[in-house]
């Protein structure tokens, strides 16, 4: 059983799919682990560490995937990068399938079974495999750190002989994993924090962290959560009411952090240009949804944009990757926990249970076809 750890092809992706610790564990499961040289350098893991953990380091990705039974990556690899894998090899990554059906078809053509880690169901046994939570947690923390770096003032209230420094006012829009971590981090730094979310369950979570909850709590609000724990898309009427409530609130804030994402859809627009224009000069907006179109009007992917009234809109890409070492450590553990379920420990060989709910939820391609019901081509009439 050969497991390949590939080096990410994008310069904007510093994370890696394995740590030295998980390499040791794979070897303990009976696998031969092959790592592409330099795969972990951007995450602070050198080739020597992988070799010390029992892996073989090879020249490049092509050498790593040759004869591989399992290929582990952070981002979905190109189909052309899978040449030489064993028939039916498992490819496991953050596959980003929405809107990339053509790429899935190409990978299916290689014969690989592609798994999307971000489609892991949110059930108790899969918590340790939940890459969305592990990476969003870091994104929420980093959002506050980035805000503090851009903000020209202190976060906590300070009583000094020269006068009192008021506490920064932070408003977090979206109280999922990223939002809750942003709330907790901003509170630790001494800010006065408020937050909003369309999911009723978020109110208690926000208040438990010491933040004030802001939302239109009508009948639609009470039904605004899916069975999987995600936010539902809200009606235009609700969005208008919520926008009216938050517009005046945003004008008083020093920092606004937006985290709202709906799987498979463009990010909802939460902050209009008029809201941005109403903020004080020197205020900061951090848009964690910029890769999906952004929550903030005027956000530019990969840039810090400054408006005419002196407000900065921060649109960093791949925010978990800005903490590459920690993000890779957690992602590698998510991957290992899933891969472990696909291996028979007695025979030390692959033994995928294709009817397992985790497999069915994450499997995109198999036997030359796109098989996930959410992405498979429509059957002819």
Coordinates of C-alpha atoms in Angstrom, one line a residue:
X1 CA 0.0 0.0 0.0
X2 CA 1.7 3.2 -1.3
X3 CA 0.6 6.6 0.0
X4 CA 1.8 9.7 -1.9
X5 CA 2.0 13.1 -0.3
X6 CA 2.1 15.7 -3.1
X7 CA 3.6 19.2 -3.2
X8 CA 0.9 21.8 -3.9
X9 CA 1.2 23.2 -7.4
X10 CA -0.2 26.6 -6.6
X11 CA 2.2 29.2 -5.1
X12 CA -0.7 30.5 -3.1
X13 CA -1.1 27.2 -1.2
X14 CA 1.6 26.8 1.5
X15 CA -0.2 24.0 3.3
X16 CA 0.7 20.3 3.1
X17 CA -1.3 17.1 3.5
X18 CA 0.9 15.3 6.0
X19 CA 2.9 16.0 9.1
X20 CA 5.8 14.0 10.4
X21 CA 3.4 12.6 13.0
X22 CA 0.8 11.4 10.5
X23 CA 3.6 9.9 8.3
X24 CA 4.6 7.8 11.3
X25 CA 1.0 6.7 11.8
X26 CA 0.6 5.7 8.1
X27 CA 3.8 3.7 8.3
X28 CA 2.4 2.0 11.4
X29 CA -0.7 1.0 9.4
X30 CA 1.6 -0.8 7.0
X31 CA 1.9 1.8 4.3
X32 CA 4.9 2.9 2.3
X33 CA 4.8 6.7 2.4
X34 CA 6.4 8.7 -0.5
X35 CA 6.7 12.5 -0.2
X36 CA 7.5 14.9 -3.1
X37 CA 10.6 16.9 -2.2
X38 CA 9.8 20.3 -0.8
X39 CA 6.1 19.4 -0.1
X40 CA 6.2 20.7 3.5
X41 CA 8.8 23.5 3.3
X42 CA 6.2 26.3 3.3
X43 CA 4.6 24.7 6.4
X44 CA 7.9 24.4 8.2
X45 CA 8.3 20.6 7.6
X46 CA 11.6 19.8 5.8
X47 CA 12.3 16.7 3.8
X48 CA 14.5 15.4 6.6
X49 CA 11.6 15.4 9.0
X50 CA 9.6 13.2 6.7
X51 CA 12.5 10.8 6.2
X52 CA 13.0 10.7 10.0
X53 CA 9.3 9.7 10.3
X54 CA 9.8 6.8 7.9
X55 CA 8.9 8.3 4.5
X56 CA 10.8 8.2 1.3
X57 CA 11.4 11.6 -0.3
X58 CA 11.4 11.6 -4.1
X59 CA 12.2 14.3 -6.7
X60 CA 8.7 15.5 -7.6
X61 CA 5.0 14.8 -7.7
X62 CA 5.3 12.6 -10.7
X63 CA 7.7 10.3 -8.9
X64 CA 5.5 10.4 -5.8
X65 CA 2.2 9.4 -7.4
X66 CA 3.7 6.6 -9.6
X67 CA 2.2 3.4 -8.4
X68 CA 0.3 5.1 -5.6
X69 CA -2.7 3.5 -4.0
X70 CA -3.6 6.7 -2.1
X71 CA -2.8 10.3 -3.1
X72 CA -3.1 12.9 -0.4
X73 CA -3.2 16.7 -1.2
X74 CA -4.6 19.9 0.1
X75 CA -6.2 21.2 -3.1
X76 CA -7.8 19.0 -5.8
X77 CA -5.0 18.0 -8.2
X78 CA -5.2 18.3 -12.0
X79 CA -6.0 15.1 -13.8
X80 CA -2.7 15.4 -15.6
X81 CA -0.9 15.2 -12.3
X82 CA -2.3 11.7 -11.6
X83 CA -0.5 9.9 -14.4
X84 CA 0.9 6.6 -13.1
X85 CA -1.4 6.0 -10.2
X86 CA -2.6 2.5 -9.6
X87 CA -6.0 1.6 -11.1
X88 CA -8.8 2.7 -8.7
X89 CA -6.4 4.7 -6.5
X90 CA -7.9 7.0 -3.9
X91 CA -7.3 10.7 -4.3
X92 CA -8.2 12.7 -1.1
X93 CA -8.2 16.5 -0.9
X94 CA -10.3 19.6 -0.5
X95 CA -11.8 19.1 -3.9
X96 CA -13.9 22.3 -4.4
X97 CA -16.4 20.5 -6.7
X98 CA -19.0 23.3 -7.0
X99 CA -18.7 24.8 -10.4
X100 CA -15.9 22.6 -11.4
X101 CA -17.8 19.6 -12.9
X102 CA -15.5 19.5 -16.0
X103 CA -12.5 19.0 -13.8
X104 CA -14.3 16.2 -11.9
X105 CA -15.0 14.5 -15.2
X106 CA -11.3 14.7 -16.2
X107 CA -10.3 13.1 -12.9
X108 CA -12.9 10.4 -13.3
X109 CA -11.3 9.6 -16.6
X110 CA -8.0 8.7 -14.9
X111 CA -9.9 5.9 -13.0
X112 CA -9.2 7.6 -9.6
X113 CA -11.7 7.6 -6.8
X114 CA -11.7 11.3 -5.7
X115 CA -12.9 12.2 -2.2
X116 CA -13.8 15.7 -1.1
X117 CA -12.9 16.2 2.5
X118 CA -15.1 19.3 2.8
X119 CA -18.2 17.2 2.1
X120 CA -17.6 15.2 5.3
X121 CA -21.0 15.0 7.1
X122 CA -21.2 16.8 10.4
X123 CA -21.9 13.8 12.6
X124 CA -20.2 12.8 15.8
X125 CA -17.9 10.1 14.4
X126 CA -16.7 12.5 11.7
X127 CA -15.8 15.4 14.0
X128 CA -12.1 14.6 13.9
X129 CA -12.3 14.6 10.1
X130 CA -14.0 17.9 9.7
X131 CA -11.6 20.0 7.6
X132 CA -14.1 22.9 7.3
X133 CA -14.1 23.4 11.1
X134 CA -10.4 22.9 11.6
X135 CA -9.5 25.4 8.9
X136 CA -12.3 27.9 9.6
X137 CA -11.3 28.0 13.3
X138 CA -7.8 29.2 12.2
X139 CA -9.3 31.7 9.7
X140 CA -11.4 33.3 12.4
X141 CA -8.4 33.7 14.7
X142 CA -6.3 35.0 11.8
X143 CA -9.0 37.5 10.8
X144 CA -8.7 39.3 14.2
X145 CA -4.9 39.2 14.0
X146 CA -5.0 40.7 10.5
X147 CA -7.5 43.3 11.7
X148 CA -5.3 44.3 14.6
X149 CA -2.3 44.6 12.2
X150 CA -4.3 47.0 9.9
X151 CA -6.0 48.9 12.7
X152 CA -4.0 52.0 13.8
X153 CA -5.2 51.8 17.4
X154 CA -5.2 49.5 20.4
X155 CA -7.9 46.9 21.0
X156 CA -8.3 47.0 24.8
X157 CA -9.4 49.9 26.9
X158 CA -6.4 51.4 28.6
X159 CA -6.4 53.8 31.6
X160 CA -3.2 55.9 31.4
X161 CA -1.9 59.1 33.0
X162 CA -2.2 60.7 29.6
X163 CA -5.8 59.7 29.2
X164 CA -8.2 56.8 28.6
X165 CA -7.9 54.8 25.4
X166 CA -11.4 53.4 24.4
X167 CA -11.8 49.7 23.6
X168 CA -12.1 48.8 19.9
X169 CA -15.6 47.9 18.8
X170 CA -15.7 44.7 16.7
X171 CA -18.7 43.3 14.8
X172 CA -18.6 39.7 13.6
X173 CA -21.1 38.8 10.8
X174 CA -21.7 35.1 10.7
X175 CA -21.3 33.0 13.9
X176 CA -20.2 29.7 12.6
X177 CA -16.8 28.2 13.5
X178 CA -14.8 31.0 12.0
X179 CA -17.1 33.7 13.5
X180 CA -17.1 32.2 17.0
X181 CA -13.3 32.0 17.0
X182 CA -13.1 35.6 15.8
X183 CA -15.4 36.6 18.7
X184 CA -13.3 34.8 21.3
X185 CA -10.1 36.2 19.9
X186 CA -11.3 39.8 19.8
X187 CA -12.6 39.4 23.3
X188 CA -9.2 38.1 24.5
X189 CA -7.7 41.2 23.0
X190 CA -10.1 43.4 25.0
X191 CA -12.5 44.6 22.3
X192 CA -16.2 45.2 22.8
X193 CA -17.7 42.6 20.5
X194 CA -21.1 42.1 18.9
X195 CA -22.2 39.5 16.3
X196 CA -25.0 38.4 14.1
X197 CA -26.1 35.2 12.4
X198 CA -29.2 33.9 10.7
X199 CA -29.2 30.7 12.7
X200 CA -31.2 30.8 16.0
X201 CA -28.7 28.4 17.7
X202 CA -26.0 31.0 17.2
X203 CA -27.5 33.5 19.6
X204 CA -26.7 31.4 22.7
X205 CA -23.2 30.6 21.4
X206 CA -22.5 34.3 20.8
X207 CA -23.7 35.4 24.2
X208 CA -21.8 32.6 25.9
X209 CA -18.6 34.2 24.6
X210 CA -19.5 37.6 26.0
X211 CA -20.7 39.3 22.8
X212 CA -23.9 41.0 22.1
X213 CA -26.2 39.3 19.5
X214 CA -27.7 41.4 16.7
X215 CA -30.5 40.0 14.5
X216 CA -34.0 40.3 13.3
X217 CA -35.6 37.5 15.3
X218 CA -38.8 36.8 13.3
X219 CA -40.4 33.5 12.1
X220 CA -38.1 33.1 9.2
X221 CA -35.1 33.5 11.5
X222 CA -36.5 30.6 13.6
X223 CA -36.3 28.3 10.6
X224 CA -33.0 29.5 9.2
X225 CA -30.8 26.4 9.8
X226 CA -30.4 23.2 7.8
X227 CA -30.4 19.8 9.3
X228 CA -26.7 19.7 8.8
X229 CA -26.1 22.8 10.9
X230 CA -25.5 25.2 8.0
X231 CA -27.2 28.5 7.4
X232 CA -30.0 28.6 4.8
X233 CA -30.2 31.2 2.1
X234 CA -32.6 33.9 3.4
X235 CA -35.4 35.6 1.5
X236 CA -34.8 39.1 0.0
X237 CA -37.3 40.5 2.5
X238 CA -35.4 39.1 5.5
X239 CA -32.1 40.3 4.1
X240 CA -33.6 43.8 3.7
X241 CA -34.8 43.8 7.3
X242 CA -31.5 42.5 8.6
X243 CA -29.6 45.1 6.5
X244 CA -31.6 47.9 8.0
X245 CA -30.9 46.7 11.5
X246 CA -27.2 46.2 10.9
X247 CA -26.5 49.4 8.9
X248 CA -26.8 51.7 11.9
X249 CA -24.8 49.3 14.0
X250 CA -21.9 49.0 11.4
X251 CA -21.5 52.8 11.3
X252 CA -20.5 52.7 15.0
X253 CA -17.9 49.9 14.6
X254 CA -14.2 50.1 14.3
X255 CA -13.8 46.6 12.8
X256 CA -16.2 44.4 10.9
X257 CA -15.4 40.7 10.2
X258 CA -17.6 38.9 7.7
X259 CA -17.6 35.1 7.6
X260 CA -20.9 34.2 5.9
X261 CA -20.7 31.3 3.4
X262 CA -23.4 28.9 2.1
X263 CA -22.1 25.7 0.6
X264 CA -22.3 25.7 -3.2
X265 CA -23.5 29.2 -3.6
X266 CA -21.9 32.7 -4.0
X267 CA -21.3 34.4 -0.7
X268 CA -24.2 36.6 0.4
X269 CA -23.6 40.3 0.2
X270 CA -23.9 41.6 3.8
X271 CA -22.2 45.0 3.7
X272 CA -23.1 47.4 1.0
X273 CA -21.1 50.3 -0.3
X274 CA -23.3 52.7 1.6
X275 CA -22.6 50.9 4.8
X276 CA -18.9 51.1 4.1
X277 CA -19.2 54.8 3.4
X278 CA -20.9 55.3 6.7
X279 CA -17.9 53.9 8.7
X280 CA -15.3 56.1 10.3
X281 CA -12.0 56.7 8.6
X282 CA -9.5 54.1 9.8
X283 CA -12.1 51.4 10.2
X284 CA -11.3 47.9 9.0
X285 CA -13.4 45.3 7.2
X286 CA -12.1 41.7 7.0
X287 CA -13.9 39.7 4.3
X288 CA -13.3 35.9 4.9
X289 CA -15.7 35.0 2.1
X290 CA -13.8 37.0 -0.6
X291 CA -12.9 33.8 -2.5
X292 CA -16.6 33.1 -3.1
X293 CA -17.5 36.6 -4.2
X294 CA -17.2 38.3 -0.9
X295 CA -19.7 39.5 1.7
X296 CA -18.5 43.1 1.4
X297 CA -19.1 45.3 -1.6
X298 CA -15.8 46.6 -2.8
X299 CA -13.7 43.7 -1.5
X300 CA -10.9 42.8 -3.9
X301 CA -9.6 39.2 -3.8
X302 CA -6.0 39.1 -2.6
X303 CA -5.8 42.8 -1.8
X304 CA -6.3 45.4 0.9
X305 CA -8.5 48.1 -0.7
X306 CA -8.8 51.5 0.8
X307 CA -12.0 53.4 0.1
X308 CA -12.4 57.2 -0.5
X309 CA -13.4 57.7 3.1
X310 CA -10.3 55.9 4.5
X311 CA -11.9 52.5 5.3
X312 CA -9.7 49.4 4.6
X313 CA -11.4 46.4 3.1
X314 CA -9.1 43.3 3.6
X315 CA -9.5 40.5 1.1
X316 CA -6.7 38.0 1.8
X317 CA -7.0 34.7 0.0
X318 CA -6.5 31.3 1.7
X319 CA -6.6 32.8 5.2
X320 CA -5.9 29.4 6.9
X321 CA -2.8 29.2 4.8
X322 CA -1.6 32.4 6.5
X323 CA -1.0 30.0 9.5
X324 CA 0.4 27.3 7.3
X325 CA 2.2 25.3 9.9
X326 CA -0.8 25.0 12.3
X327 CA -3.3 24.6 9.4
X328 CA -1.3 21.8 7.9
X329 CA -0.9 20.0 11.3
X330 CA -4.7 20.0 11.8
X331 CA -5.5 19.2 8.2
X332 CA -3.1 16.3 8.3
X333 CA -4.9 14.9 11.3
X334 CA -8.3 15.3 9.6
X335 CA -6.9 13.3 6.7
X336 CA -5.4 10.6 8.8
X337 CA -8.6 10.0 10.7
X338 CA -10.4 9.4 7.4
X339 CA -7.8 7.3 5.7
X340 CA -7.6 5.1 8.8
X341 CA -11.2 4.1 8.2
X342 CA -10.4 3.0 4.7
X343 CA -7.6 0.5 5.7
X344 CA -8.0 -3.0 7.1
X345 CA -5.5 -3.1 10.0
X346 CA -5.3 -6.9 9.9
X347 CA -4.2 -7.3 6.3
X348 CA -2.7 -3.8 6.1
X349 CA -4.4 -3.2 2.8
X350 CA -7.1 -0.9 1.4
X351 CA -10.6 -2.0 2.3
X352 CA -13.0 0.7 1.4
X353 CA -16.5 0.2 2.7
X354 CA -18.3 1.8 -0.2
X355 CA -21.7 1.8 1.6
X356 CA -20.2 3.7 4.6
X357 CA -22.0 7.0 5.1
X358 CA -18.7 8.9 5.3
X359 CA -17.6 7.4 2.0
X360 CA -20.9 8.0 0.2
X361 CA -21.0 11.6 1.4
X362 CA -17.4 12.5 0.2
X363 CA -16.9 10.2 -2.9
X364 CA -17.0 12.2 -6.1
X365 CA -15.6 9.9 -8.8
X366 CA -15.3 6.1 -9.1
X367 CA -14.8 3.6 -11.9
X368 CA -14.4 6.3 -14.5
X369 CA -17.5 8.2 -13.7
X370 CA -18.7 11.1 -11.5
X371 CA -20.8 9.3 -9.0
X372 CA -21.8 11.9 -6.3
X373 CA -25.5 12.7 -6.8
X374 CA -24.8 16.4 -6.3
X375 CA -22.3 16.6 -9.2
X376 CA -23.0 13.7 -11.5
X377 CA -24.2 14.7 -15.0
X378 CA -28.0 14.6 -15.5
X379 CA -29.2 11.3 -17.0
X380 CA -30.5 11.7 -20.6
X381 CA -34.3 12.1 -21.0

